XYZ file of C-alpha atoms in Angstrom:
733
model
C -196.411 -70.762 -156.150
C -193.978 -70.029 -159.101
C -191.560 -72.357 -157.672
C -193.887 -75.178 -157.723
C -194.681 -74.298 -161.431
C -191.052 -74.157 -162.195
C -190.522 -77.675 -160.590
C -193.299 -78.842 -162.653
C -192.119 -77.596 -166.068
C -188.554 -78.896 -165.243
C -189.700 -82.372 -164.270
C -192.009 -82.643 -167.674
C -188.876 -81.727 -169.788
C -186.388 -84.229 -168.057
C -188.861 -86.862 -168.683
C -189.091 -86.015 -172.319
C -185.129 -86.370 -172.663
C -184.718 -89.152 -170.720
C -187.349 -91.372 -172.643
C -187.043 -92.663 -176.213
C -187.721 -90.543 -179.127
C -191.312 -89.892 -179.229
C -191.565 -88.837 -182.873
C -190.018 -92.085 -184.008
C -192.480 -94.270 -181.665
C -195.471 -92.320 -183.131
C -194.235 -93.373 -186.765
C -194.294 -97.039 -185.766
C -197.369 -97.306 -183.700
C -200.354 -95.033 -184.218
C -201.537 -96.482 -180.761
C -198.543 -94.508 -179.136
C -200.488 -91.122 -180.249
C -203.081 -92.266 -177.878
C -200.582 -93.094 -175.083
C -199.044 -89.606 -175.371
C -202.490 -87.763 -175.532
C -203.283 -89.977 -172.306
C -199.783 -88.678 -170.681
C -200.280 -85.296 -171.609
C -203.842 -85.432 -170.003
C -202.635 -86.693 -167.045
C -199.633 -84.342 -167.054
C -202.506 -81.379 -166.937
C -204.545 -82.884 -164.248
C -201.204 -83.457 -162.013
C -200.223 -79.824 -162.785
C -203.398 -78.749 -161.677
C -203.473 -80.736 -158.630
C -200.132 -79.405 -157.775
C -201.542 -75.763 -158.413
C -204.267 -76.552 -156.090
C -202.220 -77.731 -153.402
C -199.678 -74.939 -153.724
C -202.929 -72.480 -153.536
C -204.103 -74.392 -150.214
C -200.563 -74.192 -148.790
C -200.162 -70.258 -149.627
C -203.544 -69.419 -148.726
C -204.832 -71.579 -145.547
C -204.819 -69.409 -142.407
C -202.861 -71.842 -140.441
C -199.051 -71.547 -140.532
C -197.023 -74.237 -142.223
C -193.375 -74.614 -141.747
C -191.244 -77.122 -143.258
C -187.755 -78.280 -141.879
C -185.102 -81.103 -143.015
C -184.038 -83.803 -140.906
C -181.637 -81.473 -138.738
C -184.591 -79.036 -138.327
C -183.194 -76.478 -140.397
C -186.083 -74.293 -141.960
C -186.698 -75.102 -145.885
C -189.808 -73.443 -146.483
C -192.817 -71.692 -144.655
C -195.996 -70.154 -146.038
C -197.705 -66.596 -145.712
C -199.778 -67.355 -142.709
C -196.434 -68.406 -140.565
C -194.999 -65.117 -141.724
C -198.202 -63.356 -140.401
C -198.496 -64.929 -137.266
C -194.675 -64.889 -136.266
C -193.655 -61.536 -137.841
C -190.633 -63.301 -139.803
C -190.761 -62.928 -143.376
C -189.820 -66.184 -145.859
C -186.477 -64.754 -146.337
C -185.663 -64.137 -142.789
C -186.332 -67.716 -141.238
C -185.191 -69.966 -144.165
C -181.969 -71.573 -142.946
C -182.824 -71.014 -139.385
C -184.205 -73.328 -136.718
C -187.499 -73.224 -134.857
C -185.372 -72.215 -131.537
C -185.501 -68.693 -133.010
C -189.394 -68.831 -131.782
C -188.463 -69.805 -128.376
C -190.127 -67.857 -125.805
C -188.230 -69.387 -122.613
C -191.505 -70.425 -121.175
C -191.429 -74.311 -121.860
C -189.036 -76.243 -119.669
C -186.540 -78.592 -121.132
C -188.503 -81.480 -120.041
C -191.528 -80.232 -121.689
C -189.336 -80.369 -125.354
C -187.657 -83.717 -124.372
C -191.378 -85.120 -124.426
C -191.887 -83.340 -127.732
C -189.043 -85.092 -129.188
C -189.569 -88.551 -127.961
C -193.077 -88.490 -129.192
C -191.727 -87.334 -132.851
C -189.193 -90.311 -132.573
C -191.831 -92.951 -131.285
C -194.697 -92.080 -133.068
C -193.790 -89.938 -135.613
C -196.196 -86.832 -134.543
C -196.519 -84.455 -131.776
C -199.419 -82.138 -131.056
C -200.026 -79.508 -128.351
C -199.865 -75.941 -126.997
C -196.818 -74.061 -127.005
C -195.862 -70.399 -125.880
C -193.535 -68.724 -128.500
C -192.207 -65.350 -129.030
C -192.800 -63.141 -132.277
C -190.104 -61.174 -134.061
C -191.187 -58.199 -132.436
C -190.760 -59.812 -128.843
C -194.435 -60.252 -128.072
C -195.238 -63.593 -126.389
C -198.116 -65.750 -128.405
C -199.950 -69.066 -127.943
C -200.092 -71.216 -130.855
C -201.673 -74.972 -131.245
C -198.979 -77.075 -133.066
C -199.256 -80.546 -134.723
C -195.653 -81.679 -136.147
C -195.474 -84.725 -138.402
C -192.279 -86.365 -139.237
C -191.761 -87.732 -142.882
C -189.554 -90.747 -143.945
C -187.487 -91.596 -146.977
C -187.301 -95.139 -148.827
C -184.821 -96.029 -145.806
C -187.306 -94.952 -143.400
C -184.947 -92.183 -141.866
C -186.443 -88.995 -141.188
C -186.319 -86.598 -144.017
C -188.616 -83.537 -143.247
C -190.601 -82.402 -140.264
C -193.736 -80.526 -141.320
C -195.416 -78.194 -138.416
C -198.773 -76.871 -138.723
C -199.644 -73.949 -136.287
C -202.498 -71.629 -135.490
C -202.324 -68.764 -133.134
C -204.719 -69.208 -130.340
C -203.535 -66.234 -128.122
C -206.873 -64.381 -128.045
C -208.702 -68.029 -127.079
C -205.506 -68.227 -124.050
C -206.772 -64.518 -123.033
C -210.250 -65.145 -122.835
C -209.852 -68.502 -120.683
C -207.540 -66.676 -118.485
C -210.114 -63.783 -117.740
C -212.622 -66.643 -117.207
C -210.477 -68.298 -114.843
C -209.899 -65.078 -113.171
C -213.336 -64.456 -112.500
C -213.937 -68.184 -111.441
C -210.890 -68.261 -109.173
C -209.694 -64.728 -108.166
C -211.310 -61.991 -106.223
C -212.183 -59.122 -108.821
C -211.149 -56.201 -106.310
C -207.749 -57.554 -105.018
C -206.942 -60.137 -107.524
C -206.419 -62.622 -104.734
C -207.373 -66.135 -104.948
C -211.012 -66.794 -103.968
C -212.598 -69.525 -101.766
C -212.647 -72.069 -104.314
C -209.020 -71.639 -105.453
C -207.690 -71.576 -102.020
C -209.570 -74.949 -101.528
C -207.936 -76.795 -104.300
C -204.701 -75.458 -103.396
C -205.163 -76.832 -100.011
C -205.952 -80.342 -101.433
C -202.684 -79.827 -103.329
C -200.822 -78.918 -100.376
C -202.159 -81.298 -98.130
C -200.858 -84.256 -100.569
C -197.380 -82.990 -100.646
C -197.583 -82.478 -96.764
C -198.322 -86.208 -96.316
C -195.512 -86.872 -98.652
C -192.854 -84.771 -96.958
C -194.031 -85.176 -93.520
C -194.516 -81.438 -92.825
C -197.697 -79.285 -91.776
C -199.814 -76.745 -93.046
C -201.154 -73.652 -91.336
C -204.717 -72.515 -92.212
C -205.234 -69.038 -91.097
C -208.485 -66.578 -90.874
C -207.401 -62.914 -90.727
C -210.017 -60.164 -89.921
C -209.071 -56.549 -90.339
C -209.452 -54.539 -86.846
C -211.759 -51.144 -86.883
C -211.894 -51.511 -90.763
C -215.756 -50.504 -90.562
C -215.649 -47.110 -89.265
C -212.949 -46.023 -91.865
C -215.354 -47.374 -94.573
C -218.402 -45.909 -93.352
C -216.675 -42.461 -92.580
C -214.562 -42.275 -95.853
C -216.645 -44.125 -98.188
C -216.260 -47.419 -99.932
C -213.600 -45.890 -102.484
C -211.271 -45.572 -99.613
C -212.064 -48.893 -97.917
C -211.331 -50.323 -101.386
C -207.848 -48.465 -101.800
C -206.897 -49.787 -98.274
C -208.065 -53.561 -99.032
C -206.105 -53.642 -102.289
C -202.938 -52.308 -100.140
C -203.336 -54.386 -97.477
C -203.577 -57.722 -100.087
C -200.433 -56.214 -101.917
C -198.613 -56.162 -98.492
C -199.728 -59.627 -97.456
C -198.798 -61.234 -100.733
C -195.498 -59.599 -100.358
C -194.700 -60.620 -97.153
C -195.499 -64.730 -97.917
C -193.331 -67.258 -99.819
C -194.532 -68.316 -103.421
C -195.681 -71.732 -102.164
C -198.140 -69.823 -99.752
C -201.703 -68.509 -100.601
C -203.558 -65.293 -99.374
C -207.135 -65.621 -100.166
C -209.925 -62.622 -99.785
C -213.061 -64.541 -98.439
C -215.076 -61.517 -98.327
C -215.391 -57.893 -96.996
C -212.225 -57.540 -94.660
C -211.946 -61.040 -94.121
C -208.927 -63.281 -95.799
C -207.788 -66.831 -95.403
C -204.072 -67.765 -95.543
C -202.406 -70.944 -96.469
C -198.860 -71.575 -95.253
C -197.384 -74.674 -96.429
C -194.129 -76.656 -95.621
C -194.300 -76.005 -92.180
C -192.141 -77.617 -89.594
C -194.029 -76.212 -86.233
C -196.429 -73.623 -85.482
C -193.000 -71.791 -84.332
C -191.835 -71.838 -87.848
C -195.345 -69.798 -89.185
C -195.131 -67.483 -86.105
C -192.389 -65.663 -88.099
C -194.800 -65.275 -91.214
C -197.653 -64.021 -89.026
C -195.699 -61.508 -87.141
C -194.091 -60.311 -90.868
C -197.996 -60.085 -91.936
C -199.195 -58.246 -88.848
C -196.311 -55.819 -88.824
C -196.914 -54.987 -92.384
C -200.475 -54.518 -91.840
C -200.343 -51.965 -88.854
C -197.972 -49.582 -91.165
C -200.065 -46.418 -91.898
C -201.950 -46.490 -95.129
C -201.981 -43.050 -96.837
C -205.197 -42.309 -98.864
C -205.566 -38.775 -100.484
C -203.344 -37.478 -98.063
C -204.693 -38.905 -95.284
C -203.216 -41.285 -92.692
C -205.174 -44.314 -91.931
C -203.622 -46.837 -89.260
C -205.354 -50.164 -88.983
C -204.473 -53.551 -87.516
C -205.668 -57.366 -87.945
C -206.348 -60.076 -85.963
C -205.350 -63.992 -86.979
C -206.572 -67.189 -85.791
C -204.558 -70.380 -86.888
C -205.211 -74.019 -86.594
C -202.542 -76.662 -88.149
C -202.864 -79.583 -90.251
C -202.622 -82.702 -89.581
C -202.993 -81.895 -85.799
C -206.365 -80.513 -86.687
C -208.951 -81.739 -89.174
C -208.238 -82.890 -93.093
C -211.393 -80.955 -94.177
C -210.581 -77.172 -95.251
C -214.104 -76.015 -94.361
C -213.518 -77.386 -90.899
C -210.220 -75.900 -90.524
C -211.050 -72.368 -91.748
C -214.155 -72.449 -89.132
C -211.657 -73.335 -86.458
C -209.035 -70.490 -87.644
C -212.104 -68.385 -87.371
C -212.823 -69.349 -83.722
C -209.174 -68.351 -82.949
C -209.389 -65.180 -84.901
C -212.247 -64.096 -82.515
C -210.136 -65.052 -79.658
C -207.500 -62.924 -80.692
C -209.873 -59.827 -81.135
C -210.900 -60.362 -77.688
C -207.448 -60.468 -76.426
C -206.950 -56.771 -77.519
C -206.540 -57.240 -81.413
C -203.523 -56.890 -83.488
C -202.436 -60.365 -82.482
C -202.547 -64.225 -83.631
C -204.070 -66.845 -81.690
C -203.512 -70.863 -82.343
C -206.694 -72.766 -81.985
C -207.398 -75.373 -79.779
C -210.170 -77.540 -78.044
C -209.995 -75.710 -75.016
C -210.479 -72.256 -76.987
C -213.275 -73.508 -78.627
C -214.862 -74.759 -75.823
C -214.367 -71.139 -74.514
C -215.818 -69.371 -77.365
C -219.152 -71.460 -76.846
C -218.900 -70.395 -73.352
C -218.674 -66.658 -74.387
C -221.345 -67.003 -76.941
C -223.388 -68.392 -74.327
C -222.422 -65.581 -71.946
C -223.090 -63.012 -74.300
C -227.050 -64.304 -74.320
C -226.684 -64.232 -70.524
C -225.519 -60.434 -70.453
C -228.126 -59.441 -72.882
C -230.685 -61.008 -70.489
C -229.361 -59.504 -67.254
C -229.816 -55.937 -68.946
C -233.301 -56.611 -69.657
C -233.444 -58.174 -66.215
C -232.385 -54.932 -64.399
C -229.191 -56.763 -63.010
C -226.976 -54.181 -63.835
C -226.039 -50.841 -61.724
C -223.400 -47.977 -61.250
C -221.034 -47.976 -58.415
C -219.152 -44.468 -57.899
C -215.540 -43.840 -56.957
C -214.746 -40.337 -55.622
C -211.952 -38.024 -57.298
C -210.325 -35.497 -54.954
C -208.089 -32.551 -55.208
C -205.174 -33.382 -53.225
C -203.882 -29.533 -52.655
C -207.464 -28.658 -51.096
C -208.814 -31.707 -50.138
C -212.136 -30.964 -52.055
C -214.292 -34.033 -53.493
C -214.818 -32.482 -57.372
C -216.143 -35.621 -59.067
C -216.900 -39.259 -59.437
C -216.219 -41.867 -61.754
C -219.352 -44.223 -62.623
C -218.166 -47.748 -62.834
C -220.341 -50.697 -64.072
C -221.147 -53.626 -62.067
C -223.050 -56.957 -62.561
C -225.248 -57.636 -59.532
C -225.102 -61.543 -60.742
C -227.991 -63.796 -59.175
C -225.652 -66.491 -58.572
C -221.975 -65.087 -58.683
C -222.388 -61.599 -56.692
C -221.002 -58.434 -57.884
C -218.994 -58.835 -61.236
C -216.247 -56.157 -62.282
C -216.456 -55.014 -66.165
C -213.167 -57.072 -66.570
C -215.482 -60.055 -66.266
C -218.097 -59.177 -68.958
C -216.953 -56.169 -71.149
C -214.642 -57.838 -73.201
C -217.076 -60.473 -74.138
C -219.646 -57.762 -75.537
C -216.637 -55.698 -77.207
C -217.806 -54.521 -80.823
C -220.962 -56.158 -80.581
C -224.284 -54.403 -80.540
C -224.845 -55.334 -77.201
C -221.839 -53.106 -76.067
C -223.661 -49.764 -77.589
C -226.848 -50.921 -75.621
C -224.957 -51.340 -72.353
C -223.188 -48.137 -72.962
C -226.396 -46.542 -73.702
C -227.916 -47.716 -70.525
C -224.722 -46.466 -68.618
C -225.315 -42.723 -69.889
C -228.833 -42.781 -69.057
C -228.601 -44.111 -65.692
C -225.584 -41.914 -64.789
C -227.251 -38.802 -65.808
C -230.309 -39.831 -64.056
C -228.299 -40.350 -60.736
C -226.594 -36.783 -61.001
C -229.883 -35.452 -61.342
C -231.082 -36.770 -58.212
C -227.947 -35.985 -56.331
C -228.704 -32.354 -57.391
C -231.903 -32.434 -55.785
C -230.223 -33.101 -52.598
C -227.729 -30.154 -53.247
C -224.897 -32.691 -54.251
C -223.143 -31.383 -57.656
C -220.428 -33.661 -58.523
C -218.720 -34.163 -61.909
C -219.897 -37.566 -63.419
C -217.234 -39.382 -65.515
C -218.599 -42.151 -67.718
C -216.435 -44.649 -69.599
C -217.143 -44.763 -73.399
C -215.699 -47.523 -75.787
C -214.552 -46.162 -79.122
C -217.242 -48.399 -80.866
C -219.785 -46.907 -78.957
C -218.601 -43.348 -79.441
C -218.449 -44.073 -83.252
C -222.083 -45.555 -83.731
C -224.419 -43.520 -85.514
C -226.667 -43.081 -82.964
C -224.504 -41.804 -80.115
C -224.613 -38.285 -79.980
C -228.556 -38.116 -80.749
C -228.824 -40.632 -77.716
C -226.636 -38.155 -75.301
C -228.347 -35.067 -76.506
C -231.864 -36.892 -75.434
C -230.876 -37.849 -72.382
C -229.601 -34.391 -71.263
C -232.857 -33.000 -72.741
C -234.339 -35.474 -70.398
C -232.896 -33.586 -67.572
C -232.692 -29.837 -68.329
C -231.759 -29.208 -64.680
C -228.219 -30.730 -65.050
C -225.244 -28.319 -66.222
C -223.834 -30.255 -69.331
C -220.195 -29.281 -67.794
C -220.960 -31.971 -65.016
C -220.824 -34.662 -67.432
C -217.359 -36.075 -68.492
C -216.876 -38.901 -71.178
C -213.644 -40.617 -70.521
C -212.330 -42.738 -73.535
C -209.828 -45.329 -73.254
C -206.783 -44.400 -74.995
C -206.109 -48.193 -76.031
C -209.572 -48.201 -77.551
C -208.756 -44.867 -79.782
C -207.025 -46.868 -82.269
C -209.314 -46.668 -84.885
C -210.399 -43.493 -86.789
C -208.820 -40.770 -84.724
C -210.480 -38.246 -87.080
C -213.690 -39.652 -86.597
C -213.465 -40.332 -82.818
C -212.275 -36.476 -82.851
C -215.219 -35.040 -84.646
C -217.805 -36.596 -82.133
C -215.953 -35.348 -79.377
C -215.756 -32.351 -80.787
C -219.274 -31.900 -81.546
C -220.242 -33.176 -77.874
C -217.974 -30.570 -76.510
C -219.173 -27.597 -78.972
C -222.679 -28.516 -78.829
C -223.558 -29.993 -75.638
C -221.007 -28.291 -73.508
C -219.959 -31.457 -71.641
C -216.032 -32.190 -71.021
C -213.659 -35.397 -72.090
C -211.070 -37.267 -70.655
C -208.301 -39.624 -72.039
C -208.236 -42.636 -69.696
C -205.405 -45.097 -69.047
C -203.127 -42.523 -70.816
C -199.503 -44.018 -71.549
C -200.690 -47.576 -72.413
C -201.638 -46.724 -75.935
C -198.784 -47.175 -78.962
C -199.344 -43.738 -80.052
C -199.788 -41.318 -76.915
C -198.819 -38.378 -78.599
C -200.828 -38.574 -81.520
C -204.100 -38.828 -79.360
C -202.918 -35.981 -77.168
C -202.766 -33.934 -79.996
C -205.681 -35.267 -82.081
C -208.296 -35.668 -79.320
C -210.093 -32.815 -77.661
C -209.595 -34.218 -74.236
C -209.178 -31.564 -71.470
C -208.149 -34.414 -68.735
C -205.503 -36.875 -68.942
C -205.797 -39.954 -66.669
C -202.571 -41.481 -65.604
C -203.325 -45.278 -65.564
C -202.970 -47.150 -62.228
C -200.577 -49.653 -63.501
C -197.865 -46.841 -63.478
C -199.154 -45.098 -60.037
C -199.060 -48.950 -58.786
C -195.442 -49.083 -59.021
C -194.575 -45.564 -58.648
C -192.289 -45.965 -55.668
C -190.669 -48.801 -56.818
C -189.567 -48.762 -60.535
C -187.945 -45.461 -61.801
C -189.294 -46.142 -65.194
C -192.814 -45.855 -64.036
C -191.654 -42.621 -62.189
C -190.363 -41.273 -65.425
C -193.441 -42.187 -67.646
C -195.657 -40.369 -64.880
C -193.144 -37.582 -64.965
C -193.377 -37.242 -68.824
C -197.242 -37.369 -68.980
C -197.321 -34.541 -66.376
C -194.840 -32.548 -68.375
C -197.111 -33.279 -71.667
C -200.025 -32.329 -69.793
C -198.617 -28.697 -68.768
C -197.299 -28.337 -72.559
C -200.679 -29.154 -74.095
C -202.405 -27.357 -71.324
C -204.427 -30.148 -70.046
C -205.270 -31.043 -66.310
C -204.094 -34.585 -65.361
C -205.248 -37.006 -62.832
C -203.866 -40.415 -61.114
C -205.899 -43.504 -60.871
C -205.464 -46.249 -58.789
C -203.712 -44.327 -55.627
C -203.450 -46.629 -53.142
C -201.132 -45.325 -50.551
C -200.396 -42.055 -48.683
C -196.964 -42.343 -49.946
C -198.135 -42.311 -53.632
C -200.151 -39.549 -53.188
C -197.057 -37.437 -51.728
C -194.996 -38.483 -54.511
C -197.602 -37.358 -56.845
C -198.229 -34.044 -55.297
C -194.602 -33.313 -55.385
C -194.362 -34.597 -59.559
C -196.979 -31.809 -59.907
C -200.135 -33.907 -60.029
C -202.897 -32.777 -57.715
C -205.866 -34.902 -58.851
C -206.537 -38.327 -57.752
C -208.763 -41.272 -57.105
C -208.124 -44.736 -55.593
C -208.605 -46.955 -52.703
C -206.614 -44.737 -50.487
C -209.488 -42.133 -50.985
C -212.513 -44.651 -51.178
C -213.248 -47.704 -53.131
C -216.159 -47.419 -55.705
C -219.567 -47.560 -53.653
C -223.189 -47.615 -54.842
C -225.006 -44.493 -55.370
C -227.094 -44.351 -52.083
C -223.727 -44.762 -50.251
C -222.149 -41.849 -51.788
C -223.797 -39.023 -49.686
C -223.049 -40.671 -46.424
C -219.484 -41.175 -47.506
C -218.884 -37.621 -48.338
C -220.699 -36.421 -45.109
C -217.880 -38.533 -43.458
C -214.987 -37.311 -45.576
C -212.084 -36.038 -44.214
C -209.031 -34.893 -46.372
C -205.874 -36.486 -46.019
C -203.602 -34.376 -43.678
C -200.350 -35.173 -45.189
C -201.258 -34.393 -48.611
C -202.819 -31.107 -47.614
C -199.337 -30.179 -45.560
C -197.478 -31.387 -48.690
C -199.577 -29.405 -50.998
C -199.289 -26.017 -48.810
C -195.579 -25.973 -49.455
C -193.899 -24.624 -52.523
C -191.053 -26.936 -53.455
C -187.624 -25.669 -54.982
C -185.907 -28.200 -57.297
C -183.529 -29.089 -54.944
C -186.453 -29.733 -52.253
C -188.432 -31.547 -54.888
C -185.712 -33.997 -55.574
C -184.817 -34.645 -51.932
C -188.394 -34.980 -51.095
C -188.583 -37.624 -53.761
C -185.554 -39.404 -52.520
C -187.009 -39.663 -49.045
C -190.159 -40.960 -50.096
C -188.235 -43.582 -52.490
C -186.149 -44.568 -49.656
C -188.550 -45.160 -47.096
C -190.690 -46.862 -49.443
C -187.882 -49.193 -50.439
C -186.813 -49.805 -46.604
C -190.270 -50.806 -45.528
C -190.750 -53.202 -48.546
C -187.195 -55.073 -47.572
C -188.075 -55.260 -43.904
C -191.392 -56.873 -45.040
C -190.085 -59.181 -47.202
C -187.433 -60.333 -44.783
C -189.475 -60.742 -42.070
C -192.272 -62.745 -44.393
C -191.900 -66.759 -44.811
C -190.058 -67.974 -47.609
C -192.965 -69.115 -49.424
C -194.795 -65.728 -49.443
C -195.804 -64.281 -52.786
C -193.907 -60.886 -51.390
C -191.193 -59.783 -53.888
C -188.363 -58.073 -52.692
C -187.550 -54.127 -53.914
C -184.997 -53.700 -56.716
C -181.674 -54.889 -55.171
C -179.518 -53.491 -57.766
C -178.134 -50.284 -56.631
C -177.483 -48.884 -59.992
C -181.255 -49.489 -60.740
C -183.312 -48.778 -57.769
C -185.257 -45.823 -57.225
C -183.142 -44.544 -54.570
C -180.142 -44.438 -56.639
C -181.622 -42.688 -59.890
C -182.897 -39.800 -57.595
C -179.272 -39.331 -56.101
C -178.336 -39.296 -60.051
C -180.829 -36.804 -60.513
C -179.480 -34.732 -57.836
C -175.950 -34.828 -59.404
C -176.905 -34.122 -63.124
C -179.035 -31.103 -62.013
C -176.259 -30.076 -59.579
C -178.383 -29.381 -56.616
C -175.875 -30.208 -53.794
C -172.226 -29.205 -53.132
C -169.800 -32.079 -54.369
C -169.203 -32.960 -50.559
C -172.758 -33.527 -49.783
C -173.221 -35.461 -52.904
C -170.080 -37.693 -52.361
C -171.414 -38.342 -48.448
C -174.969 -39.060 -49.750
C -173.989 -41.352 -52.460
C -171.451 -43.045 -49.647
C -174.641 -43.436 -47.596
C -176.828 -45.114 -50.214
C -173.845 -47.578 -51.036
C -173.530 -48.569 -47.079
C -177.441 -49.033 -46.793
C -177.059 -51.551 -49.833
C -174.187 -53.280 -48.499
C -175.884 -54.222 -45.574
C -179.047 -54.923 -47.280
C -177.442 -57.334 -49.757
C -175.790 -59.229 -46.643
C -179.079 -59.629 -44.970
C -180.751 -60.696 -48.536
C -177.901 -63.329 -48.705
C -178.454 -64.720 -45.584
C -182.211 -64.944 -46.184
C -181.770 -66.638 -49.516
C -179.399 -69.119 -47.689
C -182.237 -69.795 -45.463
C -180.573 -68.070 -42.604
C -183.586 -66.230 -41.322
C -182.208 -65.685 -37.867
C -178.937 -63.860 -39.147
C -180.825 -62.158 -41.711
C -183.562 -60.626 -39.189
C -180.920 -60.005 -36.252
C -179.165 -57.769 -38.941
C -182.253 -55.600 -39.881
C -181.516 -53.263 -36.522
C -178.125 -52.259 -38.591
C -180.183 -51.814 -41.456
C -182.659 -49.564 -39.375
C -179.652 -47.517 -38.241
C -178.245 -46.931 -41.841
C -181.788 -45.693 -42.977
C -181.922 -43.440 -40.141
C -178.771 -41.802 -40.701
C -179.602 -41.405 -44.680
C -183.090 -40.299 -43.846
C -181.807 -37.659 -41.356
C -179.191 -36.558 -43.969
C -181.592 -35.934 -46.501
C -183.709 -34.062 -44.274
C -180.833 -31.815 -43.266
C -179.786 -31.273 -46.843
C -183.326 -29.916 -47.611
C -182.349 -26.656 -45.165
C -178.961 -26.286 -46.452
C -178.193 -23.859 -49.192
């Protein structure tokens, strides 16, 4: 203000000096007095106007900044200093670049200067930086002033701080476009991004992947530990997904534990598979909340644009269908949508209704497969196995209908039916003096249902003559991937309060068998039939079973093998230390009314009894295993050579380094169970045996069947020598 007054006073003095002498003019013409008075009045009015303008310049809340033609700052008002934090003395002589935040691009400033040059003004919003480093938003209006030569003499900027408005707008945008819990984009925002991505995909001739993701076994965690734990897991899972996608991709929460993903710039489905694998792997890592580790997985359905629809809702619905298929296939995986799968989903929906009606119509029944102690030959129990007596398709196995109802209310309803009828059947058998232990298969979803314990207790109370220890619950290890603690608590309660027992079925097929063995109170471990089936063929399956038996002994659990189909498999299991078995070599599953008659005619396997009576030394055990493996290898090879070339039969392992016989010989050597000379001779016999077999196999592959089959007698002789030698070594010290 003082500068403006000083400038005005100087202007008046200069005006009086440069004019003709005023006093002389007054003496000559009195009219000049009036002119002078008029001038004085105008001067006073002008000065008051200038003072008013100066006050407006200083006192308005908007910032004012004046620069010369080279954008050097020559003046600012107090509001500018209040907004930016720079005093007038600090900013004079600088350029507006001192306020730059770096958030605007070069293109932004280029367009600003083009507008100033072509139109003489520009207005818009700018993010700038205060003296203390804080970023703020301002609304800026710049006007160019010109001199008499039409050249820019000054730039004047008017600015106001709109940061609070921007923050409020951001909060409103966040509420409108983002999920409150996870801060992920919501459905509205991902739809908008899809439209933009679709336009870009058309221009670049690329594809988009729309994915629907649903967490597996999330509800049991949420129900058992509370929503605060569930929310923490959702936040962590959201963070992991965001971390494992590109900036151009989008993860959106659709609600609950469901998410949508938009993957852009995709060349092919194989391209997006890399991202899907990373996401699944990230989600499956344990989440620790309050020192408790939670393991969770996800199922993902995927569909592609433009191969599929260009409507986002349709794409998401198709991805949802594919996700359902991924869950039915075992969870923790992704599935690409196609029309055939969609039709299959429709079929499964109809099948689900059909299964529910079948339960009402009484079309389900229980079959029972005996379990024996190979050491004694005693039949100590049966496993209850569900069958669907379909009116048109006949007897259907569980694999034909149980996967369809997995995770549904019908799964629990059918599970309750199985328990009720198995216990009822046990009661009927006890009335005729039959008291087998009955094993009942239970899914983890059924086990974790709120009514499971009460329903089981009610069924047992309805049959008070049944001893609870005659009931055994079998839970699939592969289904125990949810909340181990909750599963443990339910099983522990059933064992301690009801007196029943528990078994861990299909042991070894889960991803964390040791964890399950330690965490679940199961006193029986069932070796999965997939390992038993190839026990005599694959050394790896032998090693797995041997490991399971060792674990059972270490954890003081009993062990039973399922799927035993040959006497030789049973013999090998006995030698390994597994004495309980069930399988077709004993009996196939049968209706309840056939079991008493079967039991009356049952005769124990004599070879098993004879083998079980013996106490094997470590050397005898390994030689017995070698003898069994050699016999099996020889018989399988002969059967293969005698079969037609278009037969579905497969040869045994031909690689001498990988076959079961070679593995047994290696074990004998490592344990030093034979003398060196005997070991060398046995190894030579095995090599000769394989050399003959390789020659026969070569002729067979060359379609020279006559020569191949003619040489089988030579193989038979080599087998006899090796077999006899192994038998002899069993008695040699």
